[in-house]
mmCIF file of C-alpha atoms in Angstrom:
data_model
loop_
_atom_site.group_PDB
_atom_site.id
_atom_site.type_symbol
_atom_site.label_atom_id
_atom_site.label_comp_id
_atom_site.label_asym_id
_atom_site.label_seq_id
_atom_site.Cartn_x
_atom_site.Cartn_y
_atom_site.Cartn_z
ATOM 1 C CA ASP A 8 -4.672 67.686 -28.192
ATOM 2 C CA ALA A 9 -7.802 65.742 -29.276
ATOM 3 C CA GLY A 10 -9.473 65.710 -25.946
ATOM 4 C CA ILE A 11 -12.521 63.612 -26.149
ATOM 5 C CA THR A 12 -13.845 62.198 -29.316
ATOM 6 C CA GLN A 13 -16.966 60.152 -30.292
ATOM 7 C CA SER A 14 -17.790 58.174 -33.382
ATOM 8 C CA PRO A 15 -19.635 57.899 -35.547
ATOM 9 C CA ARG A 16 -20.946 61.172 -35.266
ATOM 10 C CA TYR A 17 -24.130 60.334 -37.097
ATOM 11 C CA LYS A 18 -25.829 56.947 -37.305
ATOM 12 C CA ILE A 19 -28.965 55.467 -38.719
ATOM 13 C CA THR A 20 -29.939 52.106 -37.824
ATOM 14 C CA GLU A 21 -33.254 49.954 -37.752
ATOM 15 C CA THR A 22 -35.066 48.321 -35.020
ATOM 16 C CA GLY A 23 -33.534 45.334 -33.543
ATOM 17 C CA ARG A 24 -30.041 45.913 -34.746
ATOM 18 C CA GLN A 25 -27.016 46.269 -32.333
ATOM 19 C CA VAL A 26 -25.163 49.357 -32.392
ATOM 20 C CA THR A 27 -22.040 50.568 -30.564
ATOM 21 C CA LEU A 28 -21.057 54.219 -30.053
ATOM 22 C CA MET A 29 -17.479 54.770 -29.373
ATOM 23 C CA CYS A 30 -15.817 57.227 -27.049
ATOM 24 C CA HIS A 31 -12.241 57.992 -26.587
ATOM 25 C CA GLN A 32 -10.461 60.499 -24.462
ATOM 26 C CA THR A 33 -6.680 61.583 -24.294
ATOM 27 C CA TRP A 34 -6.530 63.194 -20.880
ATOM 28 C CA SER A 35 -6.379 59.941 -18.927
ATOM 29 C CA HIS A 36 -9.361 61.089 -16.779
ATOM 30 C CA SER A 37 -10.591 58.466 -14.478
ATOM 31 C CA TYR A 38 -14.218 58.939 -14.792
ATOM 32 C CA MET A 39 -16.310 58.630 -17.942
ATOM 33 C CA PHE A 40 -19.977 59.132 -18.614
ATOM 34 C CA TRP A 41 -22.576 58.402 -21.304
ATOM 35 C CA TYR A 42 -25.556 60.803 -21.410
ATOM 36 C CA ARG A 43 -28.710 61.118 -23.860
ATOM 37 C CA GLN A 44 -30.309 64.277 -24.614
ATOM 38 C CA ASP A 45 -33.809 64.553 -25.684
ATOM 39 C CA LEU A 46 -36.280 67.423 -26.114
ATOM 40 C CA GLY A 47 -38.214 68.011 -23.125
ATOM 41 C CA HIS A 48 -35.778 65.806 -20.778
ATOM 42 C CA GLY A 49 -32.536 67.371 -20.978
ATOM 43 C CA LEU A 50 -29.432 65.324 -20.224
ATOM 44 C CA ARG A 51 -29.920 62.024 -18.660
ATOM 45 C CA LEU A 52 -27.118 59.807 -17.392
ATOM 46 C CA ILE A 53 -27.080 56.211 -18.979
ATOM 47 C CA TYR A 54 -23.976 54.733 -17.385
ATOM 48 C CA TYR A 55 -20.736 55.935 -15.919
ATOM 49 C CA SER A 56 -17.309 54.418 -14.945
ATOM 50 C CA ALA A 57 -15.016 55.474 -12.264
ATOM 51 C CA ALA A 58 -11.977 53.564 -13.758
ATOM 52 C CA ALA A 59 -11.085 50.768 -16.097
ATOM 53 C CA ASP A 60 -13.364 47.628 -15.458
ATOM 54 C CA ILE A 61 -15.630 49.675 -12.972
ATOM 55 C CA THR A 62 -18.890 50.674 -14.413
ATOM 56 C CA ASP A 63 -22.310 51.425 -12.730
ATOM 57 C CA LYS A 64 -25.825 52.369 -13.932
ATOM 58 C CA GLY A 65 -27.199 55.953 -14.197
ATOM 59 C CA GLU A 66 -30.776 57.185 -14.486
ATOM 60 C CA VAL A 67 -31.923 55.334 -17.699
ATOM 61 C CA PRO A 68 -29.685 52.247 -18.292
ATOM 62 C CA ASP A 69 -32.312 49.874 -19.672
ATOM 63 C CA GLY A 70 -31.427 48.590 -23.060
ATOM 64 C CA TYR A 71 -27.683 49.801 -22.923
ATOM 65 C CA VAL A 72 -24.522 47.981 -22.194
ATOM 66 C CA VAL A 73 -21.117 49.582 -21.428
ATOM 67 C CA SER A 74 -17.531 48.187 -20.814
ATOM 68 C CA ARG A 75 -14.260 49.889 -20.021
ATOM 69 C CA SER A 76 -11.243 47.703 -20.682
ATOM 70 C CA LYS A 77 -8.928 50.660 -21.170
ATOM 71 C CA THR A 78 -9.011 53.986 -19.136
ATOM 72 C CA GLU A 79 -9.200 56.033 -22.604
ATOM 73 C CA ASN A 80 -12.147 54.191 -24.186
ATOM 74 C CA PHE A 81 -15.883 53.822 -23.062
ATOM 75 C CA PRO A 82 -17.959 52.122 -25.614
ATOM 76 C CA LEU A 83 -21.824 52.311 -25.256
ATOM 77 C CA THR A 84 -23.761 49.438 -26.903
ATOM 78 C CA LEU A 85 -27.442 49.290 -27.792
ATOM 79 C CA GLU A 86 -28.118 45.426 -27.908
ATOM 80 C CA SER A 87 -31.334 45.728 -29.884
ATOM 81 C CA ALA A 88 -32.165 49.183 -30.815
ATOM 82 C CA THR A 89 -35.610 50.517 -30.350
ATOM 83 C CA ARG A 90 -37.203 53.748 -31.649
ATOM 84 C CA SER A 91 -37.341 55.228 -28.212
ATOM 85 C CA GLN A 92 -33.537 55.233 -28.271
ATOM 86 C CA THR A 93 -33.369 57.770 -31.174
ATOM 87 C CA SER A 94 -31.581 60.595 -29.394
ATOM 88 C CA VAL A 95 -28.313 62.510 -29.245
ATOM 89 C CA TYR A 96 -25.753 60.614 -27.100
ATOM 90 C CA PHE A 97 -23.028 62.512 -25.278
ATOM 91 C CA CYS A 98 -19.946 61.103 -23.796
ATOM 92 C CA ALA A 99 -18.159 63.083 -21.096
ATOM 93 C CA SER A 100 -15.020 62.575 -18.822
ATOM 94 C CA SER A 101 -13.943 63.953 -15.545
ATOM 95 C CA ALA A 102 -10.581 64.129 -13.802
ATOM 96 C CA SER A 103 -11.716 64.285 -10.125
ATOM 97 C CA GLY A 104 -15.070 62.543 -9.370
ATOM 98 C CA LEU A 105 -18.651 61.785 -10.340
ATOM 99 C CA ASP A 106 -19.780 65.134 -9.022
ATOM 100 C CA ASN A 107 -17.264 67.363 -10.511
ATOM 101 C CA GLU A 108 -16.501 69.290 -13.598
ATOM 102 C CA GLN A 109 -17.301 67.223 -16.755
ATOM 103 C CA PHE A 110 -16.011 67.723 -20.299
ATOM 104 C CA PHE A 111 -18.169 66.521 -23.188
ATOM 105 C CA GLY A 112 -17.362 65.050 -26.404
ATOM 106 C CA PRO A 113 -19.171 66.309 -29.598
ATOM 107 C CA GLY A 114 -21.977 63.844 -29.622
ATOM 108 C CA THR A 115 -23.460 61.064 -31.656
ATOM 109 C CA ARG A 116 -26.841 61.732 -33.434
ATOM 110 C CA LEU A 117 -28.512 58.312 -33.520
ATOM 111 C CA THR A 118 -31.777 57.629 -35.546
ATOM 112 C CA VAL A 119 -33.576 54.269 -35.151
ATOM 113 C CA LEU A 120 -35.982 53.481 -37.778
ATOM 114 C CA GLN B 4 -40.441 69.502 -6.887
ATOM 115 C CA LYS B 5 -37.955 68.991 -9.808
ATOM 116 C CA GLU B 6 -34.297 68.486 -8.586
ATOM 117 C CA VAL B 7 -32.830 71.109 -10.818
ATOM 118 C CA GLU B 8 -35.204 73.719 -12.076
ATOM 119 C CA GLN B 9 -34.746 76.347 -14.868
ATOM 120 C CA ASN B 10 -37.020 78.539 -16.892
ATOM 121 C CA SER B 11 -36.954 77.127 -20.282
ATOM 122 C CA GLY B 12 -37.269 80.659 -21.948
ATOM 123 C CA PRO B 13 -36.542 81.882 -24.389
ATOM 124 C CA LEU B 14 -34.955 84.936 -22.583
ATOM 125 C CA SER B 15 -34.391 87.821 -24.898
ATOM 126 C CA VAL B 16 -31.842 90.331 -23.937
ATOM 127 C CA PRO B 17 -30.617 93.386 -25.945
ATOM 128 C CA GLU B 18 -27.044 93.460 -26.933
ATOM 129 C CA GLY B 19 -24.908 95.194 -24.354
ATOM 130 C CA ALA B 20 -27.187 94.511 -21.406
ATOM 131 C CA ILE B 21 -27.119 92.034 -18.521
ATOM 132 C CA ALA B 22 -28.479 88.659 -19.016
ATOM 133 C CA SER B 23 -29.655 86.821 -15.720
ATOM 134 C CA LEU B 24 -30.100 83.334 -15.830
ATOM 135 C CA ASN B 25 -31.649 81.622 -12.629
ATOM 136 C CA CYS B 26 -31.729 78.036 -11.355
ATOM 137 C CA THR B 27 -33.147 76.442 -8.217
ATOM 138 C CA TYR B 28 -32.335 72.942 -6.804
ATOM 139 C CA SER B 29 -34.053 70.655 -4.434
ATOM 140 C CA ASP B 30 -31.158 68.831 -2.516
ATOM 141 C CA ARG B 31 -30.038 70.991 0.443
ATOM 142 C CA VAL B 32 -26.720 69.094 0.687
ATOM 143 C CA SER B 33 -25.580 69.780 -2.839
ATOM 144 C CA GLN B 34 -22.045 71.302 -2.664
ATOM 145 C CA SER B 35 -21.014 71.638 -6.278
ATOM 146 C CA PHE B 36 -22.750 73.874 -8.926
ATOM 147 C CA PHE B 37 -21.928 74.213 -12.570
ATOM 148 C CA TRP B 38 -23.181 76.344 -15.636
ATOM 149 C CA TYR B 39 -22.826 74.970 -19.115
ATOM 150 C CA ARG B 40 -23.320 76.816 -22.450
ATOM 151 C CA GLN B 41 -24.706 74.674 -25.419
ATOM 152 C CA TYR B 42 -25.003 76.125 -28.846
ATOM 153 C CA SER B 43 -27.543 74.483 -31.080
ATOM 154 C CA GLY B 44 -26.365 71.175 -32.436
ATOM 155 C CA LYS B 45 -23.265 71.238 -30.172
ATOM 156 C CA SER B 46 -22.108 69.665 -26.900
ATOM 157 C CA PRO B 47 -22.350 71.343 -23.601
ATOM 158 C CA GLU B 48 -19.148 73.378 -22.484
ATOM 159 C CA LEU B 49 -18.347 74.225 -19.004
ATOM 160 C CA ILE B 50 -18.244 77.988 -18.363
ATOM 161 C CA MET B 51 -18.470 78.342 -14.571
ATOM 162 C CA SER B 52 -18.375 76.380 -11.480
ATOM 163 C CA ILE B 53 -19.022 77.539 -7.879
ATOM 164 C CA TYR B 54 -18.820 75.724 -4.571
ATOM 165 C CA SER B 55 -19.297 78.515 -1.989
ATOM 166 C CA ASN B 56 -21.895 81.133 -1.202
ATOM 167 C CA GLY B 57 -21.508 84.422 -2.751
ATOM 168 C CA ASP B 58 -20.254 85.589 -6.112
ATOM 169 C CA LYS B 59 -17.746 84.296 -8.470
ATOM 170 C CA GLU B 60 -16.519 86.242 -11.344
ATOM 171 C CA ASP B 61 -14.876 85.216 -14.696
ATOM 172 C CA GLY B 62 -14.618 87.775 -17.394
ATOM 173 C CA ARG B 63 -18.073 88.753 -18.418
ATOM 174 C CA PHE B 64 -19.678 86.027 -16.337
ATOM 175 C CA THR B 65 -20.588 85.990 -12.749
ATOM 176 C CA ALA B 66 -22.186 83.019 -10.833
ATOM 177 C CA GLN B 67 -23.944 83.705 -7.597
ATOM 178 C CA LEU B 68 -24.764 80.895 -5.091
ATOM 179 C CA ASN B 69 -27.181 81.220 -2.229
ATOM 180 C CA LYS B 70 -27.330 77.753 -0.473
ATOM 181 C CA ALA B 71 -29.980 78.843 2.018
ATOM 182 C CA SER B 72 -32.355 79.716 -0.703
ATOM 183 C CA GLN B 73 -31.016 76.737 -2.912
ATOM 184 C CA TYR B 74 -30.533 79.280 -5.830
ATOM 185 C CA VAL B 75 -27.763 79.718 -8.279
ATOM 186 C CA SER B 76 -27.692 82.298 -10.975
ATOM 187 C CA LEU B 77 -25.409 83.158 -13.825
ATOM 188 C CA LEU B 78 -25.110 86.832 -14.931
ATOM 189 C CA ILE B 79 -23.542 87.838 -18.349
ATOM 190 C CA ARG B 80 -22.558 91.408 -18.690
ATOM 191 C CA ASP B 81 -22.187 93.179 -21.927
ATOM 192 C CA SER B 82 -24.218 90.493 -23.697
ATOM 193 C CA GLN B 83 -23.053 89.726 -27.257
ATOM 194 C CA PRO B 84 -24.735 87.872 -30.096
ATOM 195 C CA SER B 85 -22.513 85.116 -29.457
ATOM 196 C CA ASP B 86 -23.956 84.433 -26.100
ATOM 197 C CA SER B 87 -27.104 83.337 -27.757
ATOM 198 C CA ALA B 88 -27.291 79.591 -26.584
ATOM 199 C CA THR B 89 -28.924 77.380 -24.237
ATOM 200 C CA TYR B 90 -27.530 77.565 -20.691
ATOM 201 C CA LEU B 91 -27.648 74.215 -18.534
ATOM 202 C CA CYS B 92 -27.360 74.557 -14.823
ATOM 203 C CA ALA B 93 -25.927 71.393 -13.121
ATOM 204 C CA VAL B 94 -25.702 70.379 -9.481
ATOM 205 C CA ASN B 95 -24.362 67.399 -7.578
ATOM 206 C CA ARG B 96 -26.580 65.015 -5.777
ATOM 207 C CA ASP B 97 -25.623 61.509 -4.323
ATOM 208 C CA ASP B 98 -22.079 61.693 -6.107
ATOM 209 C CA LYS B 99 -23.705 62.585 -9.329
ATOM 210 C CA ILE B 100 -24.343 65.619 -11.402
ATOM 211 C CA ILE B 101 -28.056 66.280 -12.371
ATOM 212 C CA PHE B 102 -28.693 68.690 -15.114
ATOM 213 C CA GLY B 103 -31.541 71.039 -15.644
ATOM 214 C CA LYS B 104 -33.278 71.235 -18.889
ATOM 215 C CA GLY B 105 -31.592 74.513 -19.804
ATOM 216 C CA THR B 106 -32.738 78.282 -20.514
ATOM 217 C CA ARG B 107 -32.524 79.486 -23.992
ATOM 218 C CA LEU B 108 -30.762 82.769 -24.196
ATOM 219 C CA HIS B 109 -31.326 85.064 -27.247
ATOM 220 C CA ILE B 110 -29.266 88.306 -27.566
ATOM 221 C CA LEU B 111 -31.023 90.805 -29.668
ATOM 222 C CA PRO B 112 -28.653 92.877 -31.837
#
């Protein structure tokens, strides 16, 4: 039972490049989320999705794009990476709502040089 | 006032003692409360959820909720070195979950 996976686990890129972080879950959960975690800020919601083809902004969406063509996948794209987007990114999923129990993937550590 | 507030710690507790982690929240209408544990370099892991006033026990963990005081706590009995981690309090607001910044707990062998 793979649960929720993220790839890549580590990524180094340069300012201005496009980067896509992948998230895949095998539970058929309806809801999926992207967070970033930075020292001093805790976990902050970037985007979330209630179902395939339904996405919405979270607290810090600027500079990010998401899509959800299939229930199990929720990729996050940084269209033109900036140094301020250096962070650890976590994908999460929930079976029963935006404000209910969430289960997290292992995270992607992204460094933008 | 911050939406979900936790003491950042570190909180140092001797092995075998009770660790008490506290969290306050600002939205009076919040109904769902969660405690996550996060080991260094790992992802958050849900350990407790609580929705009603009072205590909820699960093994060595007890979550306590007081909605009137807007206060939720986590007690860890018989603390073990493996309990050393950061504990995140999370509270629902406007159909989303808001996380606190976490309390670092260090269990002293």
